[in-house]
C-alpha cells in the first residue's frame, strides 16, 4: 500500500509540530522517519494511526483519504516503545488478542497466531508470560501481535530504544527480515542514524517539523541537500571548515593563502561558506590543486589506517589517513580532497552550493 501525505500539518497552540509535510511512500517499502527528539517523527506516526487529529492537509492510503477515519478502520499495526504486552496473558494469547477483539473464530486465530509466532521466532515460547521473556523476545511478540491482523501498514515507534546494544543490532536485522518476508509497508521511527541507514529502503530526515530530505540511505550520505543533513549523518561527524569563498577560491578562517577548489570553480558565489568534508574524504597524495596545508595535531593508530587530528587555520578536524603515510605530530602536510564526500554550504543559510551544470545535486525540499 502506498502512503501519501499532502501538506500535512499539526499544531499544538503556537507550536508547529509538523509543517506542510509532503511525501509519498511506495508500496512494500520500509521507510524510516529520522531526526532529533522533538522534530515531529512520532507526531506524524500518531496522525497516521489516527491517534492524533490532523490540523491541516490530508493522508492517503492508495486512493483512499483516511485523514478523518477512526483508528480501527485504517488497517494499522502499531508497535510501541514499551511493547504494551498483557502481563497476565501467555505469548499465544497476547498474539491472539487483536483477533479475539475482531471476533475471529478461535481455531482460525490460534492458527494465524502460531504462524506469526513462527515468523518472528517465538514459536517455542507460546506458553510463557511476558515477564519470562527477554526484551528482544517481548519485542518479537509485540511485532507478531501487530502483524497477526494482516495490517495494510505497520508502524514502529522507536521499538528498539529499550534494548541493549547487542539486542538492538539483532532486532533491527530481524525487523528487516520480517518486513521483507511480509512485504507490509512499514514506517519506522528512530533518532538513531545507524538504525535508519542499515534497514531502510528510504529515509525521511526531519528537523523542527520540516522535511529536510527524502532519499535512499546512501544518497542522504553522499548527496546531502543542506548543512543539517550533512551534519546529522556520519560517524565521526562531517568536518566543517568555515572560510571565505570567491568563485572557486577558498580562504579558511585563520589561513594565509586561498586554495583553488577546482570542483567548485563554476559556483558564482562570494561570501562566507562551510567547506564540509567527510573524514574518509581526505588524501595525503599530492595533487596539483585542492591541496590544503594542514598541521598534524595528534595521531591515533587504528591498524591499517590512522585517525589524525589536523588544524587548518583556526579549525581542527579529523581525517582517516593510511598508516603507511607515517604522520608525525607537529609536522605540516598537504591534504587533498577526494571526489566523494566534499560539499560547500552557504554559512548563513545552510543551503548547499552546487556548480550550475550539476543538475543531479538534490534540492532542499
PDB file of N, CA, C and O in Angstrom, residues 181-217:
ATOM      1  N   UNK A 181       9.861 -10.396   4.358  1.00  0.00           N
ATOM      2  CA  UNK A 181       9.065 -11.605   4.169  1.00  0.00           C
ATOM      3  C   UNK A 181       7.581 -11.291   4.026  1.00  0.00           C
ATOM      4  O   UNK A 181       6.874 -11.919   3.249  1.00  0.00           O
ATOM      5  N   UNK A 182       7.094 -10.308   4.792  1.00  0.00           N
ATOM      6  CA  UNK A 182       5.665  -9.991   4.767  1.00  0.00           C
ATOM      7  C   UNK A 182       5.302  -8.993   3.681  1.00  0.00           C
ATOM      8  O   UNK A 182       4.149  -8.939   3.253  1.00  0.00           O
ATOM      9  N   UNK A 183       6.273  -8.169   3.258  1.00  0.00           N
ATOM     10  CA  UNK A 183       6.060  -7.118   2.250  1.00  0.00           C
ATOM     11  C   UNK A 183       5.037  -6.082   2.703  1.00  0.00           C
ATOM     12  O   UNK A 183       4.431  -5.392   1.877  1.00  0.00           O
ATOM     13  N   UNK A 184       4.853  -5.927   4.006  1.00  0.00           N
ATOM     14  CA  UNK A 184       3.956  -4.902   4.529  1.00  0.00           C
ATOM     15  C   UNK A 184       4.676  -3.555   4.525  1.00  0.00           C
ATOM     16  O   UNK A 184       5.822  -3.448   4.996  1.00  0.00           O
ATOM     17  N   UNK A 185       4.046  -2.536   3.988  1.00  0.00           N
ATOM     18  CA  UNK A 185       4.620  -1.187   4.049  1.00  0.00           C
ATOM     19  C   UNK A 185       4.832  -0.828   5.519  1.00  0.00           C
ATOM     20  O   UNK A 185       3.905  -0.901   6.324  1.00  0.00           O
ATOM     21  N   UNK A 186       6.057  -0.465   5.867  1.00  0.00           N
ATOM     22  CA  UNK A 186       6.428  -0.278   7.273  1.00  0.00           C
ATOM     23  C   UNK A 186       7.078   1.084   7.471  1.00  0.00           C
ATOM     24  O   UNK A 186       7.952   1.472   6.690  1.00  0.00           O
ATOM     25  N   UNK A 187       6.640   1.779   8.516  1.00  0.00           N
ATOM     26  CA  UNK A 187       7.227   3.079   8.856  1.00  0.00           C
ATOM     27  C   UNK A 187       7.840   2.972  10.246  1.00  0.00           C
ATOM     28  O   UNK A 187       7.165   2.625  11.224  1.00  0.00           O
ATOM     29  N   UNK A 188       9.117   3.269  10.308  1.00  0.00           N
ATOM     30  CA  UNK A 188       9.955   3.024  11.485  1.00  0.00           C
ATOM     31  C   UNK A 188      10.465   4.365  11.998  1.00  0.00           C
ATOM     32  O   UNK A 188      11.165   5.085  11.280  1.00  0.00           O
ATOM     33  N   UNK A 189      10.103   4.719  13.211  1.00  0.00           N
ATOM     34  CA  UNK A 189      10.534   5.986  13.806  1.00  0.00           C
ATOM     35  C   UNK A 189      11.780   5.761  14.661  1.00  0.00           C
ATOM     36  O   UNK A 189      11.812   4.857  15.506  1.00  0.00           O
ATOM     37  N   UNK A 190      12.816   6.553  14.426  1.00  0.00           N
ATOM     38  CA  UNK A 190      14.044   6.431  15.202  1.00  0.00           C
ATOM     39  C   UNK A 190      14.818   7.752  15.183  1.00  0.00           C
ATOM     40  O   UNK A 190      14.662   8.552  14.261  1.00  0.00           O
ATOM     41  N   UNK A 191      15.650   7.947  16.215  1.00  0.00           N
ATOM     42  CA  UNK A 191      16.585   9.075  16.207  1.00  0.00           C
ATOM     43  C   UNK A 191      18.007   8.579  15.944  1.00  0.00           C
ATOM     44  O   UNK A 191      18.947   9.363  15.900  1.00  0.00           O
ATOM     45  N   UNK A 192      18.151   7.258  15.740  1.00  0.00           N
ATOM     46  CA  UNK A 192      19.460   6.632  15.577  1.00  0.00           C
ATOM     47  C   UNK A 192      19.770   6.502  14.086  1.00  0.00           C
ATOM     48  O   UNK A 192      19.156   5.695  13.376  1.00  0.00           O
ATOM     49  N   UNK A 193      20.736   7.273  13.607  1.00  0.00           N
ATOM     50  CA  UNK A 193      21.063   7.255  12.183  1.00  0.00           C
ATOM     51  C   UNK A 193      21.542   5.894  11.715  1.00  0.00           C
ATOM     52  O   UNK A 193      21.243   5.460  10.589  1.00  0.00           O
ATOM     53  N   UNK A 194      22.273   5.175  12.550  1.00  0.00           N
ATOM     54  CA  UNK A 194      22.793   3.865  12.158  1.00  0.00           C
ATOM     55  C   UNK A 194      21.664   2.870  11.937  1.00  0.00           C
ATOM     56  O   UNK A 194      21.682   2.086  10.980  1.00  0.00           O
ATOM     57  N   UNK A 195      20.647   2.907  12.826  1.00  0.00           N
ATOM     58  CA  UNK A 195      19.474   2.049  12.640  1.00  0.00           C
ATOM     59  C   UNK A 195      18.791   2.352  11.320  1.00  0.00           C
ATOM     60  O   UNK A 195      18.485   1.456  10.533  1.00  0.00           O
ATOM     61  N   UNK A 196      18.535   3.630  11.087  1.00  0.00           N
ATOM     62  CA  UNK A 196      17.822   4.027   9.872  1.00  0.00           C
ATOM     63  C   UNK A 196      18.614   3.667   8.623  1.00  0.00           C
ATOM     64  O   UNK A 196      18.062   3.155   7.643  1.00  0.00           O
ATOM     65  N   UNK A 197      19.914   3.919   8.630  1.00  0.00           N
ATOM     66  CA  UNK A 197      20.740   3.658   7.453  1.00  0.00           C
ATOM     67  C   UNK A 197      20.816   2.165   7.134  1.00  0.00           C
ATOM     68  O   UNK A 197      20.897   1.775   5.972  1.00  0.00           O
ATOM     69  N   UNK A 198      20.779   1.322   8.160  1.00  0.00           N
ATOM     70  CA  UNK A 198      21.035  -0.102   7.963  1.00  0.00           C
ATOM     71  C   UNK A 198      19.819  -0.882   7.493  1.00  0.00           C
ATOM     72  O   UNK A 198      19.977  -1.924   6.836  1.00  0.00           O
ATOM     73  N   UNK A 199      18.590  -0.424   7.774  1.00  0.00           N
ATOM     74  CA  UNK A 199      17.427  -1.262   7.459  1.00  0.00           C
ATOM     75  C   UNK A 199      16.445  -0.617   6.487  1.00  0.00           C
ATOM     76  O   UNK A 199      15.521  -1.288   6.019  1.00  0.00           O
ATOM     77  N   UNK A 200      16.618   0.654   6.133  1.00  0.00           N
ATOM     78  CA  UNK A 200      15.585   1.368   5.386  1.00  0.00           C
ATOM     79  C   UNK A 200      15.756   1.258   3.879  1.00  0.00           C
ATOM     80  O   UNK A 200      16.873   1.214   3.363  1.00  0.00           O
ATOM     81  N   UNK A 201      14.626   1.260   3.175  1.00  0.00           N
ATOM     82  CA  UNK A 201      14.633   1.471   1.728  1.00  0.00           C
ATOM     83  C   UNK A 201      14.760   2.962   1.425  1.00  0.00           C
ATOM     84  O   UNK A 201      15.468   3.359   0.506  1.00  0.00           O
ATOM     85  N   UNK A 202      14.042   3.777   2.191  1.00  0.00           N
ATOM     86  CA  UNK A 202      14.130   5.237   2.087  1.00  0.00           C
ATOM     87  C   UNK A 202      14.075   5.829   3.495  1.00  0.00           C
ATOM     88  O   UNK A 202      13.550   5.212   4.421  1.00  0.00           O
ATOM     89  N   UNK A 203      14.623   7.027   3.616  1.00  0.00           N
ATOM     90  CA  UNK A 203      14.629   7.749   4.896  1.00  0.00           C
ATOM     91  C   UNK A 203      14.075   9.143   4.678  1.00  0.00           C
ATOM     92  O   UNK A 203      14.398   9.810   3.683  1.00  0.00           O
ATOM     93  N   UNK A 204      13.224   9.585   5.627  1.00  0.00           N
ATOM     94  CA  UNK A 204      12.819  10.986   5.693  1.00  0.00           C
ATOM     95  C   UNK A 204      13.560  11.596   6.873  1.00  0.00           C
ATOM     96  O   UNK A 204      13.379  11.153   8.009  1.00  0.00           O
ATOM     97  N   UNK A 205      14.397  12.585   6.605  1.00  0.00           N
ATOM     98  CA  UNK A 205      15.116  13.261   7.678  1.00  0.00           C
ATOM     99  C   UNK A 205      14.369  14.542   8.027  1.00  0.00           C
ATOM    100  O   UNK A 205      14.092  15.371   7.154  1.00  0.00           O
ATOM    101  N   UNK A 206      14.032  14.675   9.325  1.00  0.00           N
ATOM    102  CA  UNK A 206      13.198  15.778   9.798  1.00  0.00           C
ATOM    103  C   UNK A 206      13.997  16.726  10.690  1.00  0.00           C
ATOM    104  O   UNK A 206      14.934  16.328  11.374  1.00  0.00           O
ATOM    105  N   UNK A 207      13.579  17.986  10.697  1.00  0.00           N
ATOM    106  CA  UNK A 207      14.105  18.968  11.631  1.00  0.00           C
ATOM    107  C   UNK A 207      13.001  19.966  11.950  1.00  0.00           C
ATOM    108  O   UNK A 207      12.438  20.578  11.035  1.00  0.00           O
ATOM    109  N   UNK A 208      12.669  20.098  13.225  1.00  0.00           N
ATOM    110  CA  UNK A 208      11.684  21.091  13.693  1.00  0.00           C
ATOM    111  C   UNK A 208      10.383  21.023  12.893  1.00  0.00           C
ATOM    112  O   UNK A 208       9.825  22.041  12.510  1.00  0.00           O
ATOM    113  N   UNK A 209       9.909  19.799  12.630  1.00  0.00           N
ATOM    114  CA  UNK A 209       8.639  19.624  11.946  1.00  0.00           C
ATOM    115  C   UNK A 209       8.686  19.746  10.443  1.00  0.00           C
ATOM    116  O   UNK A 209       7.656  19.621   9.780  1.00  0.00           O
ATOM    117  N   UNK A 210       9.863  19.984   9.877  1.00  0.00           N
ATOM    118  CA  UNK A 210      10.001  20.205   8.438  1.00  0.00           C
ATOM    119  C   UNK A 210      10.852  19.094   7.825  1.00  0.00           C
ATOM    120  O   UNK A 210      11.920  18.754   8.349  1.00  0.00           O
ATOM    121  N   UNK A 211      10.379  18.543   6.708  1.00  0.00           N
ATOM    122  CA  UNK A 211      11.162  17.542   5.978  1.00  0.00           C
ATOM    123  C   UNK A 211      12.389  18.211   5.376  1.00  0.00           C
ATOM    124  O   UNK A 211      12.273  19.189   4.655  1.00  0.00           O
ATOM    125  N   UNK A 212      13.574  17.643   5.657  1.00  0.00           N
ATOM    126  CA  UNK A 212      14.817  18.176   5.105  1.00  0.00           C
ATOM    127  C   UNK A 212      15.215  17.462   3.820  1.00  0.00           C
ATOM    128  O   UNK A 212      15.691  18.090   2.880  1.00  0.00           O
ATOM    129  N   UNK A 213      15.016  16.131   3.793  1.00  0.00           N
ATOM    130  CA  UNK A 213      15.347  15.375   2.587  1.00  0.00           C
ATOM    131  C   UNK A 213      14.705  14.003   2.675  1.00  0.00           C
ATOM    132  O   UNK A 213      14.607  13.407   3.755  1.00  0.00           O
ATOM    133  N   UNK A 214      14.244  13.500   1.550  1.00  0.00           N
ATOM    134  CA  UNK A 214      13.680  12.152   1.435  1.00  0.00           C
ATOM    135  C   UNK A 214      14.453  11.433   0.347  1.00  0.00           C
ATOM    136  O   UNK A 214      14.433  11.838  -0.808  1.00  0.00           O
ATOM    137  N   UNK A 215      15.166  10.376   0.721  1.00  0.00           N
ATOM    138  CA  UNK A 215      16.034   9.704  -0.251  1.00  0.00           C
ATOM    139  C   UNK A 215      16.417   8.335   0.272  1.00  0.00           C
ATOM    140  O   UNK A 215      16.134   7.985   1.427  1.00  0.00           O
ATOM    141  N   UNK A 216      17.090   7.555  -0.575  1.00  0.00           N
ATOM    142  CA  UNK A 216      17.673   6.304  -0.132  1.00  0.00           C
ATOM    143  C   UNK A 216      18.814   6.602   0.838  1.00  0.00           C
ATOM    144  O   UNK A 216      19.426   7.676   0.773  1.00  0.00           O
ATOM    145  N   UNK A 217      19.107   5.671   1.763  1.00  0.00           N
ATOM    146  CA  UNK A 217      20.121   5.941   2.792  1.00  0.00           C
ATOM    147  C   UNK A 217      21.461   6.426   2.249  1.00  0.00           C
ATOM    148  O   UNK A 217      22.005   7.428   2.725  1.00  0.00           O
TER     149      UNK A 217
END
